[in-house]
């Protein structure tokens, strides 16, 4: 990829991203991380959509590998890039990813803060699946803290949204 990178950095990035995606699909997580990390410098900020997608995928794989601390760095960069684009739905996704990672790390106040921001943005852009996912994640934090009434309220509201959307698979969750 280095010869290709010198001649056509966007082509190199495209190849590396595809290698990363294929590796992730095959649960070769370390290979996916390496490919995504190598792709990022070639993407730079010239293609923010692709940059955001790689940051998202990289953080997700790191989370799957049990490395939420490392994932946080990429989710923070995801958040900044999404704000630069002015894409509120992607900002909401970034906040939810941050909140989930903080929940995993036991940073429950920070998790609730980030998840709450994501929830508000999903509501603002009327993304009902995002609202339901945020409510479920917030409910999980409340459950871990032993705040079962608050958790139940979040779960009930998320279920209602999923029922209204006819999303049978998510209702089962």
Short mmCIF file of C-alpha atoms in Angstrom, two decimals:
data_model
loop_
_atom_site.label_atom_id
_atom_site.label_comp_id
_atom_site.label_asym_id
_atom_site.label_seq_id
_atom_site.Cartn_x
_atom_site.Cartn_y
_atom_site.Cartn_z
CA UNK A 1 0.00 0.00 0.00
CA UNK A 2 2.97 2.37 0.48
CA UNK A 3 3.72 2.68 -3.28
CA UNK A 4 0.03 3.25 -3.93
CA UNK A 5 -0.10 5.77 -1.09
CA UNK A 6 2.69 7.85 -2.61
CA UNK A 7 0.96 7.94 -5.99
CA UNK A 8 -2.67 8.14 -4.91
CA UNK A 9 -3.33 8.56 -1.18
CA UNK A 10 -7.13 8.35 -1.57
CA UNK A 11 -6.81 5.05 -3.42
CA UNK A 12 -4.56 3.72 -0.66
CA UNK A 13 -7.07 4.80 1.95
CA UNK A 14 -9.87 3.10 0.04
CA UNK A 15 -7.92 -0.17 -0.13
CA UNK A 16 -7.00 -0.03 3.57
CA UNK A 17 -10.57 0.74 4.62
CA UNK A 18 -11.85 -2.22 2.60
CA UNK A 19 -9.18 -4.47 4.14
CA UNK A 20 -10.25 -3.25 7.59
CA UNK A 21 -13.94 -3.85 6.91
CA UNK A 22 -13.32 -7.35 5.60
CA UNK A 23 -11.08 -8.18 8.56
CA UNK A 24 -13.75 -6.90 10.98
CA UNK A 25 -16.43 -9.02 9.27
CA UNK A 26 -14.19 -12.06 9.80
CA UNK A 27 -13.53 -11.12 13.46
CA UNK A 28 -9.85 -10.54 12.71
CA UNK A 29 -10.07 -7.51 14.94
CA UNK A 30 -6.36 -6.73 15.30
CA UNK A 31 -5.95 -6.76 11.52
CA UNK A 32 -8.98 -4.49 11.20
CA UNK A 33 -7.54 -2.03 13.72
CA UNK A 34 -4.20 -1.96 11.91
CA UNK A 35 -5.82 -1.36 8.52
CA UNK A 36 -8.12 1.39 9.83
CA UNK A 37 -5.26 3.11 11.67
CA UNK A 38 -3.14 3.03 8.51
CA UNK A 39 -6.01 4.47 6.45
CA UNK A 40 -6.66 7.50 8.65
CA UNK A 41 -3.60 9.60 7.66
CA UNK A 42 -4.42 9.12 3.97
CA UNK A 43 -7.98 10.25 4.51
CA UNK A 44 -7.07 13.33 6.51
CA UNK A 45 -9.93 15.77 6.47
CA UNK A 46 -10.30 15.75 2.68
CA UNK A 47 -13.15 13.26 2.86
CA UNK A 48 -14.88 13.84 6.19
CA UNK A 49 -17.58 11.26 5.53
CA UNK A 50 -15.00 8.50 5.02
CA UNK A 51 -12.92 9.84 7.93
CA UNK A 52 -15.96 9.67 10.22
CA UNK A 53 -16.86 6.17 9.06
CA UNK A 54 -13.35 4.88 9.77
CA UNK A 55 -13.25 6.52 13.20
CA UNK A 56 -16.61 4.90 14.01
CA UNK A 57 -15.53 1.48 12.77
CA UNK A 58 -12.16 1.67 14.51
CA UNK A 59 -13.72 2.59 17.85
CA UNK A 60 -16.31 -0.15 17.47
CA UNK A 61 -13.67 -2.82 16.83
CA UNK A 62 -11.61 -1.61 19.78
CA UNK A 63 -14.73 -1.83 21.97
CA UNK A 64 -15.29 -5.39 20.76
CA UNK A 65 -11.69 -6.18 21.67
CA UNK A 66 -12.29 -4.96 25.22
CA UNK A 67 -10.29 -1.75 24.77
CA UNK A 68 -12.80 1.01 25.53
CA UNK A 69 -10.03 3.36 26.70
CA UNK A 70 -8.46 3.32 23.23
CA UNK A 71 -11.88 3.53 21.59
CA UNK A 72 -12.60 6.76 23.47
CA UNK A 73 -9.85 8.59 21.58
CA UNK A 74 -11.40 7.68 18.24
CA UNK A 75 -14.93 8.48 19.43
CA UNK A 76 -13.73 11.92 20.57
CA UNK A 77 -12.24 12.54 17.13
CA UNK A 78 -15.47 11.21 15.58
CA UNK A 79 -17.41 13.74 17.64
CA UNK A 80 -15.18 16.64 16.53
CA UNK A 81 -15.33 15.62 12.87
CA UNK A 82 -19.12 15.24 12.94
CA UNK A 83 -19.46 18.70 14.51
CA UNK A 84 -17.23 20.11 11.74
CA UNK A 85 -19.60 18.63 9.18
CA UNK A 86 -22.62 19.95 11.03
CA UNK A 87 -24.14 16.47 10.88
CA UNK A 88 -26.22 16.24 14.06
CA UNK A 89 -27.20 12.59 13.63
CA UNK A 90 -23.51 11.61 13.45
CA UNK A 91 -22.77 13.82 16.45
CA UNK A 92 -25.52 11.94 18.31
CA UNK A 93 -23.97 8.61 17.33
CA UNK A 94 -20.59 9.83 18.58
CA UNK A 95 -22.08 10.86 21.92
CA UNK A 96 -23.76 7.47 22.26
CA UNK A 97 -20.52 5.66 21.46
CA UNK A 98 -18.72 7.77 24.05
CA UNK A 99 -21.47 7.08 26.59
CA UNK A 100 -21.30 3.32 26.03
CA UNK A 101 -17.53 3.29 26.41
CA UNK A 102 -17.76 5.33 29.62
CA UNK A 103 -20.43 2.95 30.92
CA UNK A 104 -18.10 0.02 30.26
CA UNK A 105 -15.36 1.82 32.18
CA UNK A 106 -17.69 2.53 35.12
CA UNK A 107 -17.78 6.30 34.49
CA UNK A 108 -21.55 6.42 34.97
CA UNK A 109 -21.98 10.19 35.37
CA UNK A 110 -20.04 10.83 32.18
CA UNK A 111 -21.94 8.02 30.44
CA UNK A 112 -25.30 9.58 31.37
CA UNK A 113 -24.10 13.00 30.23
CA UNK A 114 -22.93 11.76 26.83
CA UNK A 115 -25.95 9.50 26.31
CA UNK A 116 -28.26 12.36 27.27
CA UNK A 117 -26.63 14.61 24.68
CA UNK A 118 -27.00 11.89 22.07
CA UNK A 119 -30.66 11.42 23.03
CA UNK A 120 -31.38 15.14 22.69
CA UNK A 121 -29.75 15.31 19.28
CA UNK A 122 -31.57 12.21 18.04
CA UNK A 123 -34.82 13.82 19.16
CA UNK A 124 -33.84 17.06 17.41
CA UNK A 125 -33.30 15.27 14.09
CA UNK A 126 -36.35 13.01 14.69
CA UNK A 127 -34.33 9.80 14.47
CA UNK A 128 -36.65 7.44 16.36
CA UNK A 129 -34.37 4.37 16.23
CA UNK A 130 -31.60 6.57 17.65
CA UNK A 131 -33.92 7.85 20.38
CA UNK A 132 -34.88 4.29 21.31
CA UNK A 133 -31.24 3.14 21.36
CA UNK A 134 -30.26 6.10 23.53
CA UNK A 135 -33.07 5.43 25.99
CA UNK A 136 -32.05 1.77 26.21
CA UNK A 137 -28.43 2.74 26.89
CA UNK A 138 -29.48 5.28 29.52
CA UNK A 139 -31.68 2.61 31.10
CA UNK A 140 -28.69 0.28 31.26
CA UNK A 141 -26.68 2.88 33.19
CA UNK A 142 -29.56 3.38 35.61
CA UNK A 143 -29.84 -0.40 36.06
CA UNK A 144 -26.14 -0.76 36.85
CA UNK A 145 -26.50 2.01 39.42
CA UNK A 146 -29.52 0.31 41.00
CA UNK A 147 -31.94 3.05 39.89
CA UNK A 148 -34.51 0.58 38.65
CA UNK A 149 -37.50 2.94 38.36
CA UNK A 150 -35.52 5.29 36.11
CA UNK A 151 -34.28 2.32 34.10
CA UNK A 152 -37.78 0.94 33.71
CA UNK A 153 -39.06 4.31 32.47
CA UNK A 154 -36.32 4.44 29.83
CA UNK A 155 -36.95 0.87 28.72
CA UNK A 156 -40.72 1.41 28.49
CA UNK A 157 -40.32 4.55 26.39
CA UNK A 158 -37.81 2.80 24.10
CA UNK A 159 -40.15 -0.18 23.70
CA UNK A 160 -43.07 2.10 22.82
CA UNK A 161 -40.99 3.81 20.11
CA UNK A 162 -39.98 0.42 18.70
CA UNK A 163 -43.57 -0.83 18.77
CA UNK A 164 -44.79 2.28 16.96
CA UNK A 165 -42.12 1.72 14.32
CA UNK A 166 -43.08 -1.95 13.98
CA UNK A 167 -39.51 -2.98 14.76
CA UNK A 168 -40.09 -6.54 15.99
CA UNK A 169 -36.40 -7.42 16.24
CA UNK A 170 -35.56 -4.46 18.48
CA UNK A 171 -38.67 -5.06 20.58
CA UNK A 172 -37.23 -8.43 21.51
CA UNK A 173 -34.12 -6.78 22.88
#
